CSV table of C-alpha atoms in Angstrom, one decimal:
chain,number,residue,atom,x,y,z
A,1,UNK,CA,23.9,0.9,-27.0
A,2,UNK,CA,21.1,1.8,-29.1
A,3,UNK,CA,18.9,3.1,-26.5
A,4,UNK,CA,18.9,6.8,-25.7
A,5,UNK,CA,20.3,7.8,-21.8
A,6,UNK,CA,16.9,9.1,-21.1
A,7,UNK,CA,15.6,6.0,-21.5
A,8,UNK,CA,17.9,3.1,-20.4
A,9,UNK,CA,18.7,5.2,-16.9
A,10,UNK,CA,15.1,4.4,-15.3
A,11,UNK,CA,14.8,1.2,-17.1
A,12,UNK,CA,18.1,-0.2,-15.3
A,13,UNK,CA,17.0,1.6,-12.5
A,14,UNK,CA,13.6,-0.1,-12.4
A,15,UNK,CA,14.9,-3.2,-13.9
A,16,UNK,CA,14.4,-5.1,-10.3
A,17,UNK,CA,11.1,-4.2,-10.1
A,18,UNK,CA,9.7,-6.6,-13.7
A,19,UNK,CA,11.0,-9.8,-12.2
A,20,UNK,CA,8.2,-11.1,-11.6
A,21,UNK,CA,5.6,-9.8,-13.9
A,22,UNK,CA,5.2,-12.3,-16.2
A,23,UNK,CA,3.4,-9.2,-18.9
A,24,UNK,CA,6.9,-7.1,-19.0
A,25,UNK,CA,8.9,-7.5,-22.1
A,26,UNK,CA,10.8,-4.7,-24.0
A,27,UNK,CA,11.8,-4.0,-27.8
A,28,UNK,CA,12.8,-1.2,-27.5
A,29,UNK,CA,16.4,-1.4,-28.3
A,30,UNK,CA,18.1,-2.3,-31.7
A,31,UNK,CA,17.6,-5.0,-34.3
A,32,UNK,CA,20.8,-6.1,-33.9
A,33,UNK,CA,21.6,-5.8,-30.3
A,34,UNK,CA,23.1,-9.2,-29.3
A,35,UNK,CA,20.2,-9.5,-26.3
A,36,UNK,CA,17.4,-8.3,-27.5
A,37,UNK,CA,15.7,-11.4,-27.9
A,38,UNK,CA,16.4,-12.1,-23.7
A,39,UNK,CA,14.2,-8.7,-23.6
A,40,UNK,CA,11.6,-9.3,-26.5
A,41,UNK,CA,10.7,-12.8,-24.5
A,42,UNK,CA,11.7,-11.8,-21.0
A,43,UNK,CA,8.2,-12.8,-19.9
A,44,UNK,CA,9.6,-16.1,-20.3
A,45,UNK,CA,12.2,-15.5,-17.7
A,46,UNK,CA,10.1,-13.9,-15.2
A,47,UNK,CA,7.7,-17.4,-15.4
A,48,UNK,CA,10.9,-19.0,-14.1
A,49,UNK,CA,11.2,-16.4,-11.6
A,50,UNK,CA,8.1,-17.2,-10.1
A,51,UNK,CA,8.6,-21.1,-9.7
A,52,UNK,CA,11.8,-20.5,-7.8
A,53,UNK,CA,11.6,-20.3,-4.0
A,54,UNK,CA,11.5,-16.5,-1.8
A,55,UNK,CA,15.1,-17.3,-0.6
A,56,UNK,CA,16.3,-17.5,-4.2
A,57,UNK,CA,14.1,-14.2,-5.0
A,58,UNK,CA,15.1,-11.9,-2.6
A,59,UNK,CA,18.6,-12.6,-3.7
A,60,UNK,CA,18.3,-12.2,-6.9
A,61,UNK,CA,16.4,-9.1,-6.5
A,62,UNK,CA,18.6,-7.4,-4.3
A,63,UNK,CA,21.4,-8.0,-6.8
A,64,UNK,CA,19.2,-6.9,-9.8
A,65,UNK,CA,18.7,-3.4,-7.8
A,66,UNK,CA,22.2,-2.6,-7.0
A,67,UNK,CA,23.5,-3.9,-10.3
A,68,UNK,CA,20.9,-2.1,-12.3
A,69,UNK,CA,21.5,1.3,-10.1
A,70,UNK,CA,25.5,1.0,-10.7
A,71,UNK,CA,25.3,0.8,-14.6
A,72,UNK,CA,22.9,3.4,-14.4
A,73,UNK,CA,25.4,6.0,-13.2
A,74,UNK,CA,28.0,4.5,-15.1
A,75,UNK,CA,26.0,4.9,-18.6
A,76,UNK,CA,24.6,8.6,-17.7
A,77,UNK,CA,28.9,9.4,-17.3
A,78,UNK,CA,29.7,8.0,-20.6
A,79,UNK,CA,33.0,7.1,-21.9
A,80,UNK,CA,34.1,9.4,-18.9
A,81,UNK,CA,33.3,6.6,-17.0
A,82,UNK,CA,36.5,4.7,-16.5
A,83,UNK,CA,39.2,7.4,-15.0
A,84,UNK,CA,41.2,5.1,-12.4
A,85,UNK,CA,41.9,1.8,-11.8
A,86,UNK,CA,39.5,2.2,-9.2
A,87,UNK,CA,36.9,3.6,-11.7
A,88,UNK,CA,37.6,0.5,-13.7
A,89,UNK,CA,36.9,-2.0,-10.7
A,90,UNK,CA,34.4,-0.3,-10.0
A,91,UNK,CA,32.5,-1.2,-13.0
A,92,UNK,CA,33.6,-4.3,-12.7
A,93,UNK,CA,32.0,-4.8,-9.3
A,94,UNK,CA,28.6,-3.7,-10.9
A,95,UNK,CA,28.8,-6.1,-13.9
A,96,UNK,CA,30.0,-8.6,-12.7
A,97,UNK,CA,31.3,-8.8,-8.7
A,98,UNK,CA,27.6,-8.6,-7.7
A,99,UNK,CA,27.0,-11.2,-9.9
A,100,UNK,CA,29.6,-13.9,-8.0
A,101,UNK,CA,28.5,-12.2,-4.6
A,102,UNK,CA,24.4,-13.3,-5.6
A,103,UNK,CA,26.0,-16.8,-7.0
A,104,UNK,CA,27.6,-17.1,-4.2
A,105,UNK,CA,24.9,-16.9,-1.5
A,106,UNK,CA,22.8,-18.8,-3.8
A,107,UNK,CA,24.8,-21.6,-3.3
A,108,UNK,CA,25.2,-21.3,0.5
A,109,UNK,CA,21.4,-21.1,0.7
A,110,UNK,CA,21.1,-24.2,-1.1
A,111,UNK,CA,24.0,-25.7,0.9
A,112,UNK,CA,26.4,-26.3,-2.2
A,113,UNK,CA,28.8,-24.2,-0.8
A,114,UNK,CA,30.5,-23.8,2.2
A,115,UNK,CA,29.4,-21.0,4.0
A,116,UNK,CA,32.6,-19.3,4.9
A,117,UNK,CA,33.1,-18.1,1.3
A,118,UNK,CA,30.5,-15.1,2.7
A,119,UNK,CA,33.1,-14.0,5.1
A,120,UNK,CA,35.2,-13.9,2.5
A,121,UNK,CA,33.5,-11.2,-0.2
A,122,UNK,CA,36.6,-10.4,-1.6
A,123,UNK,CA,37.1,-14.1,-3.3
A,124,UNK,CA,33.3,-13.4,-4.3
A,125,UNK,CA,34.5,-10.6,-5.8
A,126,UNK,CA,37.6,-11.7,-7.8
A,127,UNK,CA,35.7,-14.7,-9.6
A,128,UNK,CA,33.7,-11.5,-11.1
A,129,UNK,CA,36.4,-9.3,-11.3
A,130,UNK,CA,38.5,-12.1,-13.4
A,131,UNK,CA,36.1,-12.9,-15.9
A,132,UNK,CA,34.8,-9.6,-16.3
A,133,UNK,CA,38.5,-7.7,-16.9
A,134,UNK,CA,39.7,-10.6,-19.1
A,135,UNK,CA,36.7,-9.8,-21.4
A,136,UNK,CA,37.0,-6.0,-21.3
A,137,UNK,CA,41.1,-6.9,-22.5
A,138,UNK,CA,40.1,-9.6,-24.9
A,139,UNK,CA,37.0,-7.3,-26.7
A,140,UNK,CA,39.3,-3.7,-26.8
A,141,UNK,CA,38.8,-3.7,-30.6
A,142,UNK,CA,35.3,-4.6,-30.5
A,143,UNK,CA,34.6,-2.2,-28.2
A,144,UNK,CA,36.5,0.4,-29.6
A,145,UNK,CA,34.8,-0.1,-32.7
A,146,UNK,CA,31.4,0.4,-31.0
A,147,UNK,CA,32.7,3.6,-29.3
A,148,UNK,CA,33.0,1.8,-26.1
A,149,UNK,CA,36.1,1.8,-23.4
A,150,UNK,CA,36.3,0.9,-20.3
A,151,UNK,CA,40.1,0.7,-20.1
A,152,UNK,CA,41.1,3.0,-17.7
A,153,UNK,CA,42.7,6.3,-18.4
A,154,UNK,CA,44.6,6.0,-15.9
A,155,UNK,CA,46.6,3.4,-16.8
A,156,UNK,CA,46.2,3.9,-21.2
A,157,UNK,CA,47.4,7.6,-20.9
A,158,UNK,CA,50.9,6.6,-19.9
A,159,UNK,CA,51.2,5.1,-23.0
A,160,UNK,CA,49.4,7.5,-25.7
A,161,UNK,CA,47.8,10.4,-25.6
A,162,UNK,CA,44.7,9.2,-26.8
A,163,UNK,CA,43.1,5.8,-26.3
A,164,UNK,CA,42.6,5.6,-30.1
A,165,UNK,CA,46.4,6.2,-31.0
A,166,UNK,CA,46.4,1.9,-29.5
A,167,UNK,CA,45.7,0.9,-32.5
A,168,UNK,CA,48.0,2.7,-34.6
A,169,UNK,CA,50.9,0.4,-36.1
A,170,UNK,CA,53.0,2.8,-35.2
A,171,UNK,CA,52.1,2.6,-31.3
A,172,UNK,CA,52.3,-1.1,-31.6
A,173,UNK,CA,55.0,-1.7,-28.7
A,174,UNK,CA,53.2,1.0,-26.7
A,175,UNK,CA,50.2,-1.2,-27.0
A,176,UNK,CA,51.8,-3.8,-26.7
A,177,UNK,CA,53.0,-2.2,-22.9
A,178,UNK,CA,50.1,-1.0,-21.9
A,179,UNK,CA,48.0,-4.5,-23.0
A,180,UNK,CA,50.7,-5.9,-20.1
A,181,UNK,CA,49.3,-3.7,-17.3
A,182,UNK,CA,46.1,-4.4,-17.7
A,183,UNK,CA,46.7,-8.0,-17.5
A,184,UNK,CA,48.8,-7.9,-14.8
A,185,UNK,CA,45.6,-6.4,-13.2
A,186,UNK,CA,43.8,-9.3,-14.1
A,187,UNK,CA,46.2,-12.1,-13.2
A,188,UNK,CA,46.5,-10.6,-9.7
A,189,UNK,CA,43.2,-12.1,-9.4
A,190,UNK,CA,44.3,-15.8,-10.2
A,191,UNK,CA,45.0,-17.3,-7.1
A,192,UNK,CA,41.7,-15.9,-5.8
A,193,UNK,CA,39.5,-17.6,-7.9
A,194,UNK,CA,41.3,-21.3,-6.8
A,195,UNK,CA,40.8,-20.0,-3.5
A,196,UNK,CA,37.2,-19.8,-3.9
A,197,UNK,CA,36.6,-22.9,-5.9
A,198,UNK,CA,37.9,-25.0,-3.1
A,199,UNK,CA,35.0,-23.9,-0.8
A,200,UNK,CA,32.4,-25.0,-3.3
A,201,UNK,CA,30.4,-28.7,-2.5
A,202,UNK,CA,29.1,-29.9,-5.7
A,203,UNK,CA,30.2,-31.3,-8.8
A,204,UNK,CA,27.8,-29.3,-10.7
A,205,UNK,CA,28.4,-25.7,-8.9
A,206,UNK,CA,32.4,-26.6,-8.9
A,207,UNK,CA,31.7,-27.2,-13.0
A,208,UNK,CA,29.5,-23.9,-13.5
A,209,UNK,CA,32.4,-21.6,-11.6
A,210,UNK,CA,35.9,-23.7,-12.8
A,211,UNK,CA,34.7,-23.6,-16.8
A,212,UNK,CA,34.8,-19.7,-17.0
A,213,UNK,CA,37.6,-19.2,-15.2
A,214,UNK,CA,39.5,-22.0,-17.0
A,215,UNK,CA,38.5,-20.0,-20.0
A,216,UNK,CA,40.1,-17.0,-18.6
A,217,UNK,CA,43.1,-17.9,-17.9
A,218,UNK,CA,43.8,-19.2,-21.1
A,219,UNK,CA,42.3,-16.1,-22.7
A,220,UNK,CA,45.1,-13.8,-21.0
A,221,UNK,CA,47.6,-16.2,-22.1
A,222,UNK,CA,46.2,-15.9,-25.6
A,223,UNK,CA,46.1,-11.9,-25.7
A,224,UNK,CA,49.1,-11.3,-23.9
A,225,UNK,CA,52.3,-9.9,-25.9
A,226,UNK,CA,49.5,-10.9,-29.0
A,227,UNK,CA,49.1,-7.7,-31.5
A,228,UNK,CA,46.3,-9.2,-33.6
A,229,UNK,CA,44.3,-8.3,-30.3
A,230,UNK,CA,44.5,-4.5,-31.6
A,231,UNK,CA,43.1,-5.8,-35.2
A,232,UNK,CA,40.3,-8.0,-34.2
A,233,UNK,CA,38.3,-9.5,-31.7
A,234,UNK,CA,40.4,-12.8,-31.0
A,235,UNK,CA,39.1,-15.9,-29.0
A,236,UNK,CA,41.1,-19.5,-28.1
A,237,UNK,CA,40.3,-22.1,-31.0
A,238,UNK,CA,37.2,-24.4,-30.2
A,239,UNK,CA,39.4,-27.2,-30.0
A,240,UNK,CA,41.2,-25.8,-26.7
A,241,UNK,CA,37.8,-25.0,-25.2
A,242,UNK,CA,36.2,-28.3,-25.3
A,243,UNK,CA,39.7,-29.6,-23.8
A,244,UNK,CA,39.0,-26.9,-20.7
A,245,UNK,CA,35.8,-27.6,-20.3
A,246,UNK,CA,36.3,-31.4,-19.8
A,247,UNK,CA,39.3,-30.5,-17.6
A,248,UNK,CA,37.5,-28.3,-15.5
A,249,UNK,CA,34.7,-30.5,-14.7
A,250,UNK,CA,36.7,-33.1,-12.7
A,251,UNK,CA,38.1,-31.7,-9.7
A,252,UNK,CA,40.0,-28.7,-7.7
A,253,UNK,CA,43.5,-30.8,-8.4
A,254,UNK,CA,43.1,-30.6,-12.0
A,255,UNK,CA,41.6,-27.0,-12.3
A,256,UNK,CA,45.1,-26.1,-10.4
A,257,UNK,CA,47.0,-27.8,-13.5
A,258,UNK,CA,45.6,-25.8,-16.5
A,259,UNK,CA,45.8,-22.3,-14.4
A,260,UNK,CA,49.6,-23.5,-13.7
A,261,UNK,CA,50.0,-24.7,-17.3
A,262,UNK,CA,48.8,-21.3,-18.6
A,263,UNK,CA,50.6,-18.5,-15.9
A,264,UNK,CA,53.9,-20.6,-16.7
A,265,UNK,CA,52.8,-19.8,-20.6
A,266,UNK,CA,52.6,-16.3,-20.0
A,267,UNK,CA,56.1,-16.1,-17.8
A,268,UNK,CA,57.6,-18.1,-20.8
A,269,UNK,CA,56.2,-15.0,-23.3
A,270,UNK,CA,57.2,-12.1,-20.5
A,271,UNK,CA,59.9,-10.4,-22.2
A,272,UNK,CA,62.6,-8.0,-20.1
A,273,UNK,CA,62.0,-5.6,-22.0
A,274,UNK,CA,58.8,-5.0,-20.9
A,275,UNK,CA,58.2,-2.4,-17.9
A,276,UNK,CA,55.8,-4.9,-16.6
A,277,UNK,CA,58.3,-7.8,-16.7
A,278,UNK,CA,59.3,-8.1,-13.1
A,279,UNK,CA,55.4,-7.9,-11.7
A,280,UNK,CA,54.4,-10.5,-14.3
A,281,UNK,CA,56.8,-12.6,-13.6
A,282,UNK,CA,55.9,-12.6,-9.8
A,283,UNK,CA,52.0,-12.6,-10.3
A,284,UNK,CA,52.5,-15.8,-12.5
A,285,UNK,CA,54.9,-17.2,-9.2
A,286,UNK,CA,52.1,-16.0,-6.9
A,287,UNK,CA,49.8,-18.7,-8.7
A,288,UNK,CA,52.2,-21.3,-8.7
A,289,UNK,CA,53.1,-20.8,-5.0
A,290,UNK,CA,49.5,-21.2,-4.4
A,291,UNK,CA,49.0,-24.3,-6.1
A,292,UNK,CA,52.4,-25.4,-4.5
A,293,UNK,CA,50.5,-25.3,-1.0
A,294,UNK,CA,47.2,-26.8,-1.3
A,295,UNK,CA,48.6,-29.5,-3.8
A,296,UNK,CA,52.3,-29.9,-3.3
A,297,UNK,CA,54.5,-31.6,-6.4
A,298,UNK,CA,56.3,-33.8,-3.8
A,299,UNK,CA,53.7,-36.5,-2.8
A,300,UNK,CA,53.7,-39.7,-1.4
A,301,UNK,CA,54.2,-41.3,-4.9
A,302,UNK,CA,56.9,-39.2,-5.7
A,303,UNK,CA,59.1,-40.1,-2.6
A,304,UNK,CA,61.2,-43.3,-1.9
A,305,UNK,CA,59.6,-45.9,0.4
A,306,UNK,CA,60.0,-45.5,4.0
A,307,UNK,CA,60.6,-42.1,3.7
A,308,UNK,CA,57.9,-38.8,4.3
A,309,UNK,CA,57.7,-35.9,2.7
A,310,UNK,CA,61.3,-34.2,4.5
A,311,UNK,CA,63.1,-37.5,3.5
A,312,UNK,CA,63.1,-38.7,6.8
A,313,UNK,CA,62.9,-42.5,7.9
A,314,UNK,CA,59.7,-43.4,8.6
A,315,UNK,CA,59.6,-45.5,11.9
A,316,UNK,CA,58.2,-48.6,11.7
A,317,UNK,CA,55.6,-48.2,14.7
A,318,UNK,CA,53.3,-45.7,13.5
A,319,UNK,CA,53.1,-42.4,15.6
A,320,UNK,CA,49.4,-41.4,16.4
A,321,UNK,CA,48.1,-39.9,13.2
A,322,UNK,CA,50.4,-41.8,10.7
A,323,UNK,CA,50.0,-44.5,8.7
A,324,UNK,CA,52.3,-48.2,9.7
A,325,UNK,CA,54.4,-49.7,7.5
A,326,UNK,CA,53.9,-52.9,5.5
A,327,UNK,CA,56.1,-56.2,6.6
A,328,UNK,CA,57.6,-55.6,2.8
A,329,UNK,CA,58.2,-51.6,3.3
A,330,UNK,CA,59.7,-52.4,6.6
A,331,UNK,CA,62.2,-55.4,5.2
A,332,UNK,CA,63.5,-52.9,2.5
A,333,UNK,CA,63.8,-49.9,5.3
A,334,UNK,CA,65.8,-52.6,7.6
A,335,UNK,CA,68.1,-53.0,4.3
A,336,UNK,CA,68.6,-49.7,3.6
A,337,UNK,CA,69.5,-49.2,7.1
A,338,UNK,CA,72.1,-52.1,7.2
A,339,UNK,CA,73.2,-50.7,3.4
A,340,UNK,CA,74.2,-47.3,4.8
A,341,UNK,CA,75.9,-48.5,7.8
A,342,UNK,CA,78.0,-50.5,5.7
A,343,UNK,CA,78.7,-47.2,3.3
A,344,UNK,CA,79.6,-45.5,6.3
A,345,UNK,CA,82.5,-47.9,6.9
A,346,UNK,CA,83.7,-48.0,3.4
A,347,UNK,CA,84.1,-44.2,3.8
A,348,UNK,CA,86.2,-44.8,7.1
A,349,UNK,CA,88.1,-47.3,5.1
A,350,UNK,CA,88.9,-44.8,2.4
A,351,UNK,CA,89.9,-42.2,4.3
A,352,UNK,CA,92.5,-43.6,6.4
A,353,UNK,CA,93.6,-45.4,3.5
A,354,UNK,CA,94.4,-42.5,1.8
A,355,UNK,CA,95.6,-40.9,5.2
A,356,UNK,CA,98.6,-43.8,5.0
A,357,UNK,CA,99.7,-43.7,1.8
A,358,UNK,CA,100.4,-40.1,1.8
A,359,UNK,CA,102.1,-40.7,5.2
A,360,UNK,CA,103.9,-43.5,3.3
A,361,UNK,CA,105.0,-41.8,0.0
A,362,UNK,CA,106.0,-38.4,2.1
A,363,UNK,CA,108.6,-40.7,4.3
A,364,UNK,CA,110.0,-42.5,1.7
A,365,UNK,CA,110.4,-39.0,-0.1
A,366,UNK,CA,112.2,-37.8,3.0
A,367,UNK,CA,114.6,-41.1,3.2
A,368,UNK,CA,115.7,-41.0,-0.5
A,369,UNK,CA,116.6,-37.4,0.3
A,370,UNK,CA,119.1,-38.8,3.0
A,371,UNK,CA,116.9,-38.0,6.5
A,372,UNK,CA,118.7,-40.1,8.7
A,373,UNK,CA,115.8,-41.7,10.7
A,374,UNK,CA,118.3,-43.8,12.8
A,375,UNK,CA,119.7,-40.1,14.6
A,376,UNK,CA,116.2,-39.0,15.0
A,377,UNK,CA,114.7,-42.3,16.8
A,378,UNK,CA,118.5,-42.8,18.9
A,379,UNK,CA,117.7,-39.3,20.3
A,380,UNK,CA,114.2,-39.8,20.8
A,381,UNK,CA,115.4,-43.1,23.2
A,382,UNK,CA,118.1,-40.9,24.8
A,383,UNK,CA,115.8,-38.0,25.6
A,384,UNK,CA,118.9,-36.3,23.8
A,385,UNK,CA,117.6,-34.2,21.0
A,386,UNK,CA,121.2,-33.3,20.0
A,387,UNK,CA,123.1,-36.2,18.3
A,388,UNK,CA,126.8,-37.0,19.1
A,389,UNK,CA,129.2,-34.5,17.1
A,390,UNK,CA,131.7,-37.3,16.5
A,391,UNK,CA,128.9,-38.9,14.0
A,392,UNK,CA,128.8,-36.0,12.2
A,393,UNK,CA,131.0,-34.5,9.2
A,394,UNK,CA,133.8,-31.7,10.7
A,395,UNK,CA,131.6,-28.5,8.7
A,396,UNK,CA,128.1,-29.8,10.5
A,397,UNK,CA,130.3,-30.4,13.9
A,398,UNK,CA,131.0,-26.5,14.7
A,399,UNK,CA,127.8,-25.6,13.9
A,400,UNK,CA,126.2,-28.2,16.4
A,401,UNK,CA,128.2,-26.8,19.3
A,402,UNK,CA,127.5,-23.0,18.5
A,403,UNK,CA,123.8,-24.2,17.7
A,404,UNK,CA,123.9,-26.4,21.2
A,405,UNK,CA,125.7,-23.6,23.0
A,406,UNK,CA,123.6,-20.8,22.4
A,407,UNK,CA,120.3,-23.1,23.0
A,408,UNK,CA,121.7,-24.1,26.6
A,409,UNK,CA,122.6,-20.5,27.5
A,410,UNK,CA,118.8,-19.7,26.3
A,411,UNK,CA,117.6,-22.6,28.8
């Protein structure tokens, strides 16, 4: 930031070009610009250069040109720069996309990787984009305070007229609004990144890519809904980085864990009244939905024996593809069997059971309410649905021969 726009265009420019002179160095920037030892010694690095083979070079190089031209036009705009979201990934291509796309076939070349990922640039290009936009969210005060921004205007301008009314106690919930949407940005990212990692080969490559982004995600989960972001520059304690970076040098499985851990931290802090609560809250169950398919929560362990992973019996001859039972898992799947037959005819039991007793209870209702059962089953023998009138009471006698009359003159 010390270095005049004059100068620093055809240095970056050029930049390509002093790889490989071991002579170049530069000191021309401040005394208290955080590289400028990398530039005082860079003679150092271009030794290195040197020893590495052309493959590796020409990569590099190419990356160091286009990287070098794109934060060239950037820095001649100024804090212009950063209009549109599109302005804003942009930048972030320059500084840091190009940088996973050079990784990237880096790794391929040296057959670390699998190759596909190049087919795939835009995975390349969120592993940059993440860790790049989680440090532009993360440093806001830091680089406000060195009359930097590269959040967009596009999205800070719904929230304040100017970007330095953020931090403003007054403006705090509008800060607070607008720090949302730019993480929501980020996090869209996520599931990309896990994508990626899966392609790579190597322990070492899968640590060097799965320890930054580890880092990231717990970084958004630190700034978001977090004022103190507005005050100061705020970082996770040392404590919870050495426990990422020992988690995210074992494997793919448990990488998945800490970036499910920390989007179900962030959907636990989304509050409703947030205008970006709804998109949060599916961003964070994008990432889990992600995880869910490469490494589903029901497994093998989790699920009873004999069964698979629909809860369905497994046979005990082994279709082609799938793994035969044991003489022990097929003893307990022959009980089972035999265990809900039996349940099955419990059930019967209980059920017509239940069936005759109400049949019971509802005719010995009807026979302490004086049904006379012996008319009914008399007439049912005789065919004659009509009982004799002499059996019944003088009253119930004319109505049985209107009632009989006018059904027979029907018939």
């Amino acid at each position: 930031m010390t270095v005049d726009i004059a100068e620093k265009e055809p240095l970056l420019r050029n930049f390509h070009a002093h790889l490989d002179d071991e002579t170049w160095t530069y000191d021309g920037n401040g005394p208290n610009e955080k590289d400028r030892e990398l530039l005082v010694k860079f003679d150092v690095v271009a030794k290195e250069y040197n020893k590495i083979k052309s493959s590796y070079q020409k990569i590099i190089t190419d990356i160091c040109h286009r990287m070098g031209d794109g934060m060239a036009d950037y820095a001649k705009k100024g804090n212009v720069s950063v209009q549109t979201i599109a302005d804003y990934e942009q930048y972030c291509h320059y500084v840091a996309g190009l940088v996973g796309e050079g990784c990237t076939r880096c790794f391929v070349e040296a057959k670390l990787a699998n190759p596909v990922l190049l087919s795939r640039p835009e995975l390349t290009e969120s592993m940059g984009q993440f860790l790049q936009q989680t440090n532009i969210i993360r440093d806001i005060r830091e680089d406000h305070d060195d009359g930097r921004c590269f959040w967009p205007k596009e999205v800070w301008s719904k929230y304040v007229p100017e970007f330095g009314d953020l931090f403003l106690p007054e403006n705090r919930e509008k800060a607070s609004h607008c720090q949302s949407e730019m993480i929501l940005i980020a996090l869209q990212r996520a599931d990309d990144c896990l994508f990626y990692m899966a392609g790579v080969k190597e322990q070492s490559v899968f640590n060097f890519v799965a320890i930054p982004q580890s880092m990231a995600i717990a970084t958004l989960e630190l700034c978001f809904q977090n004022p103190a972001m507005f005050e100061r520059n705020i970082k996770i304690t040392k404590g919870a980085a050495c426990g990422l970076m020992m988690q995210s040098t074992q494997n793919l499985e448990v990488v998945c864990a800490v970036f499910r851990r920390y989007a179900r931290l962030i959907h636990k802090k989304n509050s409703p009244r947030d205008p970006h609560f709804l998109d949060i809250s599916i961003a964070c169950g994008k990432i889990e939905r992600f995880i869910e398919s490469i490494f589903p929560s029901q497994t093998a362990k989790s699920l009873p024996a004999g069964t698979n992973a629909n809860g369905a019996i497994v046979p005990a001859v082994a279709a082609p593809g799938q793994k035969a039972l044991t003489s022990e898992e097929e003893a307990k799947r022959k009980q089972e069997e035999i265990e809900a037959k039996w349940d099955m005819y419990y059930m019967m039991l209980a059920v017509f059971g239940t069936l005759g007793l109400i049949s019971c209870l509802m005719i010995g209702v009807a026979w302490l309410a004086g049904a006379r059962f012996d008319l009914a089953l008399s007439g049912l023998k005789g065919g004659n649905f009509f009982p004799n009138k002499g059996e019944l009471p003088s009253a119930a006698q004319s109505v049985a021969s209107k009632f009989e009359s006018a059904v027979h003159s029907e018939l």
